């Protein structure tokens, strides 16, 4: 018997005989399956996309019911001087160093010890970049019941309307699709790139706030989700909890894969138009037009491909921006070959500008629902 066949057999037997706990996954608008963790992995390898809703049975029932409110977003972007001042400080060498460290963990698989250690490193890194804000910044670990890797929330509370929250999200975990528990998963692009994009935007925004004391009237949060690769588990925990507490998220911008450029002659970012809020996405397109040096192309994932879907599912307006149109994204993800030598840090810096443009324009915006 070949070694890999033996390995497959053992990894099939173990969950069936020692750990019969079944997960509930939603594979389409109408179909829900009960599967073991191993069957979940097999489905993922076959390219079946799903949400793991084991802990959120109500979410499935409310599939049609939950309406996402439509807020008015700025049509004129008037804060160019601030955005230019902040993005000047973007440092691609710092981003490279962060990503080199982040990808040096053997894997950031959410159930692994190294996935817990990478979260611990990330948390310390975030504390270092925001320490100058003192008690005007808060940092929370969100512990999840079934796995070790925690999610992290960094919060800058709004001065006038702190109940209105703007969220910048990215997932911190990585996964080797072949054997998640045993093979390495550097996850440089998926989603080390989105993680360092959020870190760098937070670093230069914190520096700006400290220098100018130009605090936003609305709350700004940076989220680093655990277990996205397990079926959006970390972000579902967070947004379900936010919804239960009746919190108001007025905009959520997820960045998942920001570093790969297939054709540098046609460099662009990809704006996702399915499973997202179209009114928020229209605003994001205006930010790109005004503040990025490259254009956008509208594109689709075709399924609930990242954590923005957890926000949408819980009734919050969400957008997703990725490195390019979907068909031209990095093909090495979920393998040992998702490494940083394949990435373009100037491109990642464009994604940093997107966060800065969005936070400066929305930070002081007076949110009103569209009638
Ligand atoms: N980063 C991917 C999503 C993605 C893929 C974005 C290609 C842009 C281009 C994400 O980490 C992922 O792997 N998502 C899963 C689905 C999720 C619900 C488990 C996927 O695409 O299979
Ligand atoms: Zn992935």
JSON list of C-alpha atoms in Angstrom, two decimals, residues 72-247:
[
{"chain": "A", "resi": 72, "resn": "UNK", "atom": "CA", "xyz": [-26.20, 56.64, 2.36]},
{"chain": "A", "resi": 73, "resn": "UNK", "atom": "CA", "xyz": [-22.44, 56.84, 1.77]},
{"chain": "A", "resi": 74, "resn": "UNK", "atom": "CA", "xyz": [-20.47, 59.91, 0.60]},
{"chain": "A", "resi": 75, "resn": "UNK", "atom": "CA", "xyz": [-20.76, 60.70, -3.10]},
{"chain": "A", "resi": 76, "resn": "UNK", "atom": "CA", "xyz": [-18.17, 63.50, -3.01]},
{"chain": "A", "resi": 77, "resn": "UNK", "atom": "CA", "xyz": [-14.84, 62.44, -1.51]},
{"chain": "A", "resi": 78, "resn": "UNK", "atom": "CA", "xyz": [-13.46, 65.57, 0.10]},
{"chain": "A", "resi": 79, "resn": "UNK", "atom": "CA", "xyz": [-10.65, 64.39, 2.35]},
{"chain": "A", "resi": 80, "resn": "UNK", "atom": "CA", "xyz": [-7.89, 63.99, -0.25]},
{"chain": "A", "resi": 81, "resn": "UNK", "atom": "CA", "xyz": [-5.38, 66.04, 1.74]},
{"chain": "A", "resi": 82, "resn": "UNK", "atom": "CA", "xyz": [-5.69, 63.77, 4.79]},
{"chain": "A", "resi": 83, "resn": "UNK", "atom": "CA", "xyz": [-5.54, 60.57, 2.76]},
{"chain": "A", "resi": 84, "resn": "UNK", "atom": "CA", "xyz": [-2.40, 61.73, 0.91]},
{"chain": "A", "resi": 85, "resn": "UNK", "atom": "CA", "xyz": [-0.72, 62.68, 4.18]},
{"chain": "A", "resi": 86, "resn": "UNK", "atom": "CA", "xyz": [-1.43, 59.27, 5.73]},
{"chain": "A", "resi": 87, "resn": "UNK", "atom": "CA", "xyz": [-0.62, 56.99, 2.78]},
{"chain": "A", "resi": 88, "resn": "UNK", "atom": "CA", "xyz": [2.77, 58.66, 2.31]},
{"chain": "A", "resi": 89, "resn": "UNK", "atom": "CA", "xyz": [3.82, 56.79, 5.45]},
{"chain": "A", "resi": 90, "resn": "UNK", "atom": "CA", "xyz": [3.00, 53.35, 4.00]},
{"chain": "A", "resi": 91, "resn": "UNK", "atom": "CA", "xyz": [6.18, 51.27, 4.26]},
{"chain": "A", "resi": 92, "resn": "UNK", "atom": "CA", "xyz": [6.43, 48.23, 1.98]},
{"chain": "A", "resi": 93, "resn": "UNK", "atom": "CA", "xyz": [9.64, 47.09, 3.73]},
{"chain": "A", "resi": 94, "resn": "UNK", "atom": "CA", "xyz": [7.74, 46.89, 7.01]},
{"chain": "A", "resi": 95, "resn": "UNK", "atom": "CA", "xyz": [5.02, 44.90, 5.24]},
{"chain": "A", "resi": 96, "resn": "UNK", "atom": "CA", "xyz": [7.62, 42.53, 3.82]},
{"chain": "A", "resi": 97, "resn": "UNK", "atom": "CA", "xyz": [9.15, 41.96, 7.28]},
{"chain": "A", "resi": 98, "resn": "UNK", "atom": "CA", "xyz": [5.73, 41.34, 8.84]},
{"chain": "A", "resi": 99, "resn": "UNK", "atom": "CA", "xyz": [4.80, 38.86, 6.14]},
{"chain": "A", "resi": 100, "resn": "UNK", "atom": "CA", "xyz": [8.17, 37.09, 6.38]},
{"chain": "A", "resi": 101, "resn": "UNK", "atom": "CA", "xyz": [7.56, 36.51, 10.08]},
{"chain": "A", "resi": 102, "resn": "UNK", "atom": "CA", "xyz": [3.91, 35.61, 9.67]},
{"chain": "A", "resi": 103, "resn": "UNK", "atom": "CA", "xyz": [4.67, 32.99, 7.00]},
{"chain": "A", "resi": 104, "resn": "UNK", "atom": "CA", "xyz": [7.48, 31.47, 9.08]},
{"chain": "A", "resi": 105, "resn": "UNK", "atom": "CA", "xyz": [4.92, 29.64, 11.23]},
{"chain": "A", "resi": 106, "resn": "UNK", "atom": "CA", "xyz": [4.71, 26.06, 9.90]},
{"chain": "A", "resi": 107, "resn": "UNK", "atom": "CA", "xyz": [0.99, 26.48, 9.38]},
{"chain": "A", "resi": 108, "resn": "UNK", "atom": "CA", "xyz": [-1.64, 28.90, 10.69]},
{"chain": "A", "resi": 109, "resn": "UNK", "atom": "CA", "xyz": [-4.26, 26.16, 10.54]},
{"chain": "A", "resi": 110, "resn": "UNK", "atom": "CA", "xyz": [-6.85, 27.14, 13.14]},
{"chain": "A", "resi": 111, "resn": "UNK", "atom": "CA", "xyz": [-6.68, 23.87, 15.07]},
{"chain": "A", "resi": 112, "resn": "UNK", "atom": "CA", "xyz": [-2.89, 23.70, 15.25]},
{"chain": "A", "resi": 113, "resn": "UNK", "atom": "CA", "xyz": [-0.55, 24.84, 17.99]},
{"chain": "A", "resi": 114, "resn": "UNK", "atom": "CA", "xyz": [1.41, 26.96, 15.49]},
{"chain": "A", "resi": 115, "resn": "UNK", "atom": "CA", "xyz": [-1.91, 28.58, 14.51]},
{"chain": "A", "resi": 116, "resn": "UNK", "atom": "CA", "xyz": [-2.31, 29.62, 18.13]},
{"chain": "A", "resi": 117, "resn": "UNK", "atom": "CA", "xyz": [1.28, 30.85, 18.25]},
{"chain": "A", "resi": 118, "resn": "UNK", "atom": "CA", "xyz": [0.84, 32.90, 15.06]},
{"chain": "A", "resi": 119, "resn": "UNK", "atom": "CA", "xyz": [-2.27, 34.53, 16.61]},
{"chain": "A", "resi": 120, "resn": "UNK", "atom": "CA", "xyz": [-0.24, 35.36, 19.70]},
{"chain": "A", "resi": 121, "resn": "UNK", "atom": "CA", "xyz": [2.48, 36.96, 17.54]},
{"chain": "A", "resi": 122, "resn": "UNK", "atom": "CA", "xyz": [-0.16, 38.91, 15.60]},
{"chain": "A", "resi": 123, "resn": "UNK", "atom": "CA", "xyz": [-1.72, 40.18, 18.81]},
{"chain": "A", "resi": 124, "resn": "UNK", "atom": "CA", "xyz": [1.65, 41.44, 20.09]},
{"chain": "A", "resi": 125, "resn": "UNK", "atom": "CA", "xyz": [2.37, 43.05, 16.73]},
{"chain": "A", "resi": 126, "resn": "UNK", "atom": "CA", "xyz": [-0.98, 44.88, 16.83]},
{"chain": "A", "resi": 127, "resn": "UNK", "atom": "CA", "xyz": [-0.32, 46.09, 20.36]},
{"chain": "A", "resi": 128, "resn": "UNK", "atom": "CA", "xyz": [3.04, 47.48, 19.24]},
{"chain": "A", "resi": 129, "resn": "UNK", "atom": "CA", "xyz": [1.58, 49.42, 16.33]},
{"chain": "A", "resi": 130, "resn": "UNK", "atom": "CA", "xyz": [-1.21, 50.96, 18.43]},
{"chain": "A", "resi": 131, "resn": "UNK", "atom": "CA", "xyz": [0.56, 51.46, 21.76]},
{"chain": "A", "resi": 132, "resn": "UNK", "atom": "CA", "xyz": [1.00, 55.18, 21.08]},
{"chain": "A", "resi": 133, "resn": "UNK", "atom": "CA", "xyz": [-2.79, 55.62, 21.28]},
{"chain": "A", "resi": 134, "resn": "UNK", "atom": "CA", "xyz": [-2.83, 54.61, 24.96]},
{"chain": "A", "resi": 135, "resn": "UNK", "atom": "CA", "xyz": [-6.33, 53.95, 26.30]},
{"chain": "A", "resi": 136, "resn": "UNK", "atom": "CA", "xyz": [-8.00, 55.41, 23.20]},
{"chain": "A", "resi": 137, "resn": "UNK", "atom": "CA", "xyz": [-7.51, 52.00, 21.62]},
{"chain": "A", "resi": 138, "resn": "UNK", "atom": "CA", "xyz": [-8.82, 48.68, 22.92]},
{"chain": "A", "resi": 139, "resn": "UNK", "atom": "CA", "xyz": [-7.77, 45.22, 21.82]},
{"chain": "A", "resi": 140, "resn": "UNK", "atom": "CA", "xyz": [-9.83, 42.08, 22.41]},
{"chain": "A", "resi": 141, "resn": "UNK", "atom": "CA", "xyz": [-9.16, 38.40, 21.90]},
{"chain": "A", "resi": 142, "resn": "UNK", "atom": "CA", "xyz": [-12.24, 36.48, 20.86]},
{"chain": "A", "resi": 143, "resn": "UNK", "atom": "CA", "xyz": [-11.84, 32.92, 22.10]},
{"chain": "A", "resi": 144, "resn": "UNK", "atom": "CA", "xyz": [-13.70, 30.27, 20.15]},
{"chain": "A", "resi": 145, "resn": "UNK", "atom": "CA", "xyz": [-15.10, 27.17, 21.80]},
{"chain": "A", "resi": 146, "resn": "UNK", "atom": "CA", "xyz": [-13.96, 24.40, 19.51]},
{"chain": "A", "resi": 147, "resn": "UNK", "atom": "CA", "xyz": [-10.45, 25.40, 18.46]},
{"chain": "A", "resi": 148, "resn": "UNK", "atom": "CA", "xyz": [-7.34, 27.11, 19.80]},
{"chain": "A", "resi": 149, "resn": "UNK", "atom": "CA", "xyz": [-6.67, 30.03, 17.47]},
{"chain": "A", "resi": 150, "resn": "UNK", "atom": "CA", "xyz": [-8.44, 33.19, 18.69]},
{"chain": "A", "resi": 151, "resn": "UNK", "atom": "CA", "xyz": [-9.72, 36.10, 16.59]},
{"chain": "A", "resi": 152, "resn": "UNK", "atom": "CA", "xyz": [-8.54, 39.62, 17.38]},
{"chain": "A", "resi": 153, "resn": "UNK", "atom": "CA", "xyz": [-10.45, 42.92, 17.39]},
{"chain": "A", "resi": 154, "resn": "UNK", "atom": "CA", "xyz": [-8.72, 46.30, 17.58]},
{"chain": "A", "resi": 155, "resn": "UNK", "atom": "CA", "xyz": [-11.17, 49.10, 18.38]},
{"chain": "A", "resi": 156, "resn": "UNK", "atom": "CA", "xyz": [-10.86, 52.87, 18.14]},
{"chain": "A", "resi": 157, "resn": "UNK", "atom": "CA", "xyz": [-14.03, 54.18, 19.74]},
{"chain": "A", "resi": 158, "resn": "UNK", "atom": "CA", "xyz": [-15.90, 57.00, 18.00]},
{"chain": "A", "resi": 159, "resn": "UNK", "atom": "CA", "xyz": [-16.11, 60.35, 19.76]},
{"chain": "A", "resi": 160, "resn": "UNK", "atom": "CA", "xyz": [-19.69, 61.33, 18.78]},
{"chain": "A", "resi": 161, "resn": "UNK", "atom": "CA", "xyz": [-21.54, 58.27, 17.52]},
{"chain": "A", "resi": 162, "resn": "UNK", "atom": "CA", "xyz": [-19.57, 55.28, 18.82]},
{"chain": "A", "resi": 163, "resn": "UNK", "atom": "CA", "xyz": [-22.56, 53.02, 18.15]},
{"chain": "A", "resi": 164, "resn": "UNK", "atom": "CA", "xyz": [-21.84, 53.24, 14.41]},
{"chain": "A", "resi": 165, "resn": "UNK", "atom": "CA", "xyz": [-19.05, 50.79, 13.63]},
{"chain": "A", "resi": 166, "resn": "UNK", "atom": "CA", "xyz": [-16.88, 50.58, 10.50]},
{"chain": "A", "resi": 167, "resn": "UNK", "atom": "CA", "xyz": [-15.06, 47.24, 10.21]},
{"chain": "A", "resi": 168, "resn": "UNK", "atom": "CA", "xyz": [-11.91, 46.36, 8.24]},
{"chain": "A", "resi": 169, "resn": "UNK", "atom": "CA", "xyz": [-11.61, 42.57, 8.15]},
{"chain": "A", "resi": 170, "resn": "UNK", "atom": "CA", "xyz": [-9.12, 39.93, 7.08]},
{"chain": "A", "resi": 171, "resn": "UNK", "atom": "CA", "xyz": [-8.59, 36.29, 8.05]},
{"chain": "A", "resi": 172, "resn": "UNK", "atom": "CA", "xyz": [-5.37, 35.29, 9.74]},
{"chain": "A", "resi": 173, "resn": "UNK", "atom": "CA", "xyz": [-5.51, 31.49, 9.32]},
{"chain": "A", "resi": 174, "resn": "UNK", "atom": "CA", "xyz": [-3.97, 29.45, 6.51]},
{"chain": "A", "resi": 175, "resn": "UNK", "atom": "CA", "xyz": [-4.57, 25.90, 5.39]},
{"chain": "A", "resi": 176, "resn": "UNK", "atom": "CA", "xyz": [-2.90, 23.19, 3.35]},
{"chain": "A", "resi": 177, "resn": "UNK", "atom": "CA", "xyz": [-5.82, 21.57, 1.59]},
{"chain": "A", "resi": 178, "resn": "UNK", "atom": "CA", "xyz": [-4.08, 18.22, 1.13]},
{"chain": "A", "resi": 179, "resn": "UNK", "atom": "CA", "xyz": [-3.37, 17.45, 4.79]},
{"chain": "A", "resi": 180, "resn": "UNK", "atom": "CA", "xyz": [-4.15, 20.45, 6.98]},
{"chain": "A", "resi": 181, "resn": "UNK", "atom": "CA", "xyz": [-2.89, 18.92, 10.23]},
{"chain": "A", "resi": 182, "resn": "UNK", "atom": "CA", "xyz": [0.45, 17.69, 8.92]},
{"chain": "A", "resi": 183, "resn": "UNK", "atom": "CA", "xyz": [1.65, 19.68, 5.89]},
{"chain": "A", "resi": 184, "resn": "UNK", "atom": "CA", "xyz": [3.00, 23.26, 5.93]},
{"chain": "A", "resi": 185, "resn": "UNK", "atom": "CA", "xyz": [0.79, 26.16, 4.88]},
{"chain": "A", "resi": 186, "resn": "UNK", "atom": "CA", "xyz": [2.73, 29.43, 4.56]},
{"chain": "A", "resi": 187, "resn": "UNK", "atom": "CA", "xyz": [-0.44, 31.20, 3.36]},
{"chain": "A", "resi": 188, "resn": "UNK", "atom": "CA", "xyz": [1.52, 34.22, 2.15]},
{"chain": "A", "resi": 189, "resn": "UNK", "atom": "CA", "xyz": [-1.22, 35.44, -0.16]},
{"chain": "A", "resi": 190, "resn": "UNK", "atom": "CA", "xyz": [-4.14, 33.60, 1.50]},
{"chain": "A", "resi": 191, "resn": "UNK", "atom": "CA", "xyz": [-4.34, 35.52, 3.70]},
{"chain": "A", "resi": 192, "resn": "UNK", "atom": "CA", "xyz": [-1.03, 36.75, 5.05]},
{"chain": "A", "resi": 193, "resn": "UNK", "atom": "CA", "xyz": [-1.29, 39.52, 2.46]},
{"chain": "A", "resi": 194, "resn": "UNK", "atom": "CA", "xyz": [-4.67, 40.79, 3.69]},
{"chain": "A", "resi": 195, "resn": "UNK", "atom": "CA", "xyz": [-3.42, 40.54, 7.27]},
{"chain": "A", "resi": 196, "resn": "UNK", "atom": "CA", "xyz": [-0.33, 42.70, 6.68]},
{"chain": "A", "resi": 197, "resn": "UNK", "atom": "CA", "xyz": [-2.46, 45.08, 4.58]},
{"chain": "A", "resi": 198, "resn": "UNK", "atom": "CA", "xyz": [-4.68, 45.62, 7.63]},
{"chain": "A", "resi": 199, "resn": "UNK", "atom": "CA", "xyz": [-1.68, 45.85, 10.01]},
{"chain": "A", "resi": 200, "resn": "UNK", "atom": "CA", "xyz": [0.04, 48.51, 7.88]},
{"chain": "A", "resi": 201, "resn": "UNK", "atom": "CA", "xyz": [-3.15, 50.54, 7.43]},
{"chain": "A", "resi": 202, "resn": "UNK", "atom": "CA", "xyz": [-3.72, 50.43, 11.19]},
{"chain": "A", "resi": 203, "resn": "UNK", "atom": "CA", "xyz": [-0.09, 51.42, 11.87]},
{"chain": "A", "resi": 204, "resn": "UNK", "atom": "CA", "xyz": [-0.18, 54.54, 9.68]},
{"chain": "A", "resi": 205, "resn": "UNK", "atom": "CA", "xyz": [-3.71, 55.48, 10.76]},
{"chain": "A", "resi": 206, "resn": "UNK", "atom": "CA", "xyz": [-2.71, 55.22, 14.45]},
{"chain": "A", "resi": 207, "resn": "UNK", "atom": "CA", "xyz": [0.34, 57.40, 13.77]},
{"chain": "A", "resi": 208, "resn": "UNK", "atom": "CA", "xyz": [-1.88, 60.00, 12.08]},
{"chain": "A", "resi": 209, "resn": "UNK", "atom": "CA", "xyz": [-4.40, 60.00, 14.95]},
{"chain": "A", "resi": 210, "resn": "UNK", "atom": "CA", "xyz": [-1.62, 60.42, 17.47]},
{"chain": "A", "resi": 211, "resn": "UNK", "atom": "CA", "xyz": [-0.06, 63.32, 15.57]},
{"chain": "A", "resi": 212, "resn": "UNK", "atom": "CA", "xyz": [-3.26, 65.19, 14.73]},
{"chain": "A", "resi": 213, "resn": "UNK", "atom": "CA", "xyz": [-5.74, 64.08, 17.44]},
{"chain": "A", "resi": 214, "resn": "UNK", "atom": "CA", "xyz": [-8.26, 63.99, 14.57]},
{"chain": "A", "resi": 215, "resn": "UNK", "atom": "CA", "xyz": [-10.35, 61.26, 16.20]},
{"chain": "A", "resi": 216, "resn": "UNK", "atom": "CA", "xyz": [-13.22, 59.77, 14.15]},
{"chain": "A", "resi": 217, "resn": "UNK", "atom": "CA", "xyz": [-16.79, 60.41, 15.27]},
{"chain": "A", "resi": 218, "resn": "UNK", "atom": "CA", "xyz": [-17.73, 56.79, 14.40]},
{"chain": "A", "resi": 219, "resn": "UNK", "atom": "CA", "xyz": [-16.04, 53.68, 15.80]},
{"chain": "A", "resi": 220, "resn": "UNK", "atom": "CA", "xyz": [-13.36, 52.07, 13.63]},
{"chain": "A", "resi": 221, "resn": "UNK", "atom": "CA", "xyz": [-12.47, 48.40, 14.13]},
{"chain": "A", "resi": 222, "resn": "UNK", "atom": "CA", "xyz": [-9.86, 46.13, 12.60]},
{"chain": "A", "resi": 223, "resn": "UNK", "atom": "CA", "xyz": [-10.74, 42.41, 12.74]},
{"chain": "A", "resi": 224, "resn": "UNK", "atom": "CA", "xyz": [-8.38, 39.48, 12.29]},
{"chain": "A", "resi": 225, "resn": "UNK", "atom": "CA", "xyz": [-10.53, 36.37, 11.97]},
{"chain": "A", "resi": 226, "resn": "UNK", "atom": "CA", "xyz": [-9.59, 32.86, 12.92]},
{"chain": "A", "resi": 227, "resn": "UNK", "atom": "CA", "xyz": [-10.83, 29.74, 11.08]},
{"chain": "A", "resi": 228, "resn": "UNK", "atom": "CA", "xyz": [-12.07, 31.30, 7.86]},
{"chain": "A", "resi": 229, "resn": "UNK", "atom": "CA", "xyz": [-10.79, 28.22, 6.06]},
{"chain": "A", "resi": 230, "resn": "UNK", "atom": "CA", "xyz": [-12.99, 26.03, 8.27]},
{"chain": "A", "resi": 231, "resn": "UNK", "atom": "CA", "xyz": [-16.10, 27.65, 6.76]},
{"chain": "A", "resi": 232, "resn": "UNK", "atom": "CA", "xyz": [-16.01, 31.28, 8.05]},
{"chain": "A", "resi": 233, "resn": "UNK", "atom": "CA", "xyz": [-16.15, 30.00, 11.64]},
{"chain": "A", "resi": 234, "resn": "UNK", "atom": "CA", "xyz": [-14.39, 32.87, 13.44]},
{"chain": "A", "resi": 235, "resn": "UNK", "atom": "CA", "xyz": [-16.21, 35.70, 11.68]},
{"chain": "A", "resi": 236, "resn": "UNK", "atom": "CA", "xyz": [-19.57, 33.92, 12.06]},
{"chain": "A", "resi": 237, "resn": "UNK", "atom": "CA", "xyz": [-18.94, 33.78, 15.82]},
{"chain": "A", "resi": 238, "resn": "UNK", "atom": "CA", "xyz": [-18.18, 37.51, 15.90]},
{"chain": "A", "resi": 239, "resn": "UNK", "atom": "CA", "xyz": [-20.97, 38.85, 13.68]},
{"chain": "A", "resi": 240, "resn": "UNK", "atom": "CA", "xyz": [-23.61, 36.54, 15.16]},
{"chain": "A", "resi": 241, "resn": "UNK", "atom": "CA", "xyz": [-22.64, 37.89, 18.55]},
{"chain": "A", "resi": 242, "resn": "UNK", "atom": "CA", "xyz": [-22.73, 41.51, 17.28]},
{"chain": "A", "resi": 243, "resn": "UNK", "atom": "CA", "xyz": [-26.22, 40.91, 15.87]},
{"chain": "A", "resi": 244, "resn": "UNK", "atom": "CA", "xyz": [-27.42, 39.33, 19.13]},
{"chain": "A", "resi": 245, "resn": "UNK", "atom": "CA", "xyz": [-26.17, 42.41, 20.97]},
{"chain": "A", "resi": 246, "resn": "UNK", "atom": "CA", "xyz": [-27.95, 44.66, 18.43]},
{"chain": "A", "resi": 247, "resn": "UNK", "atom": "CA", "xyz": [-24.73, 46.36, 17.42]}
]
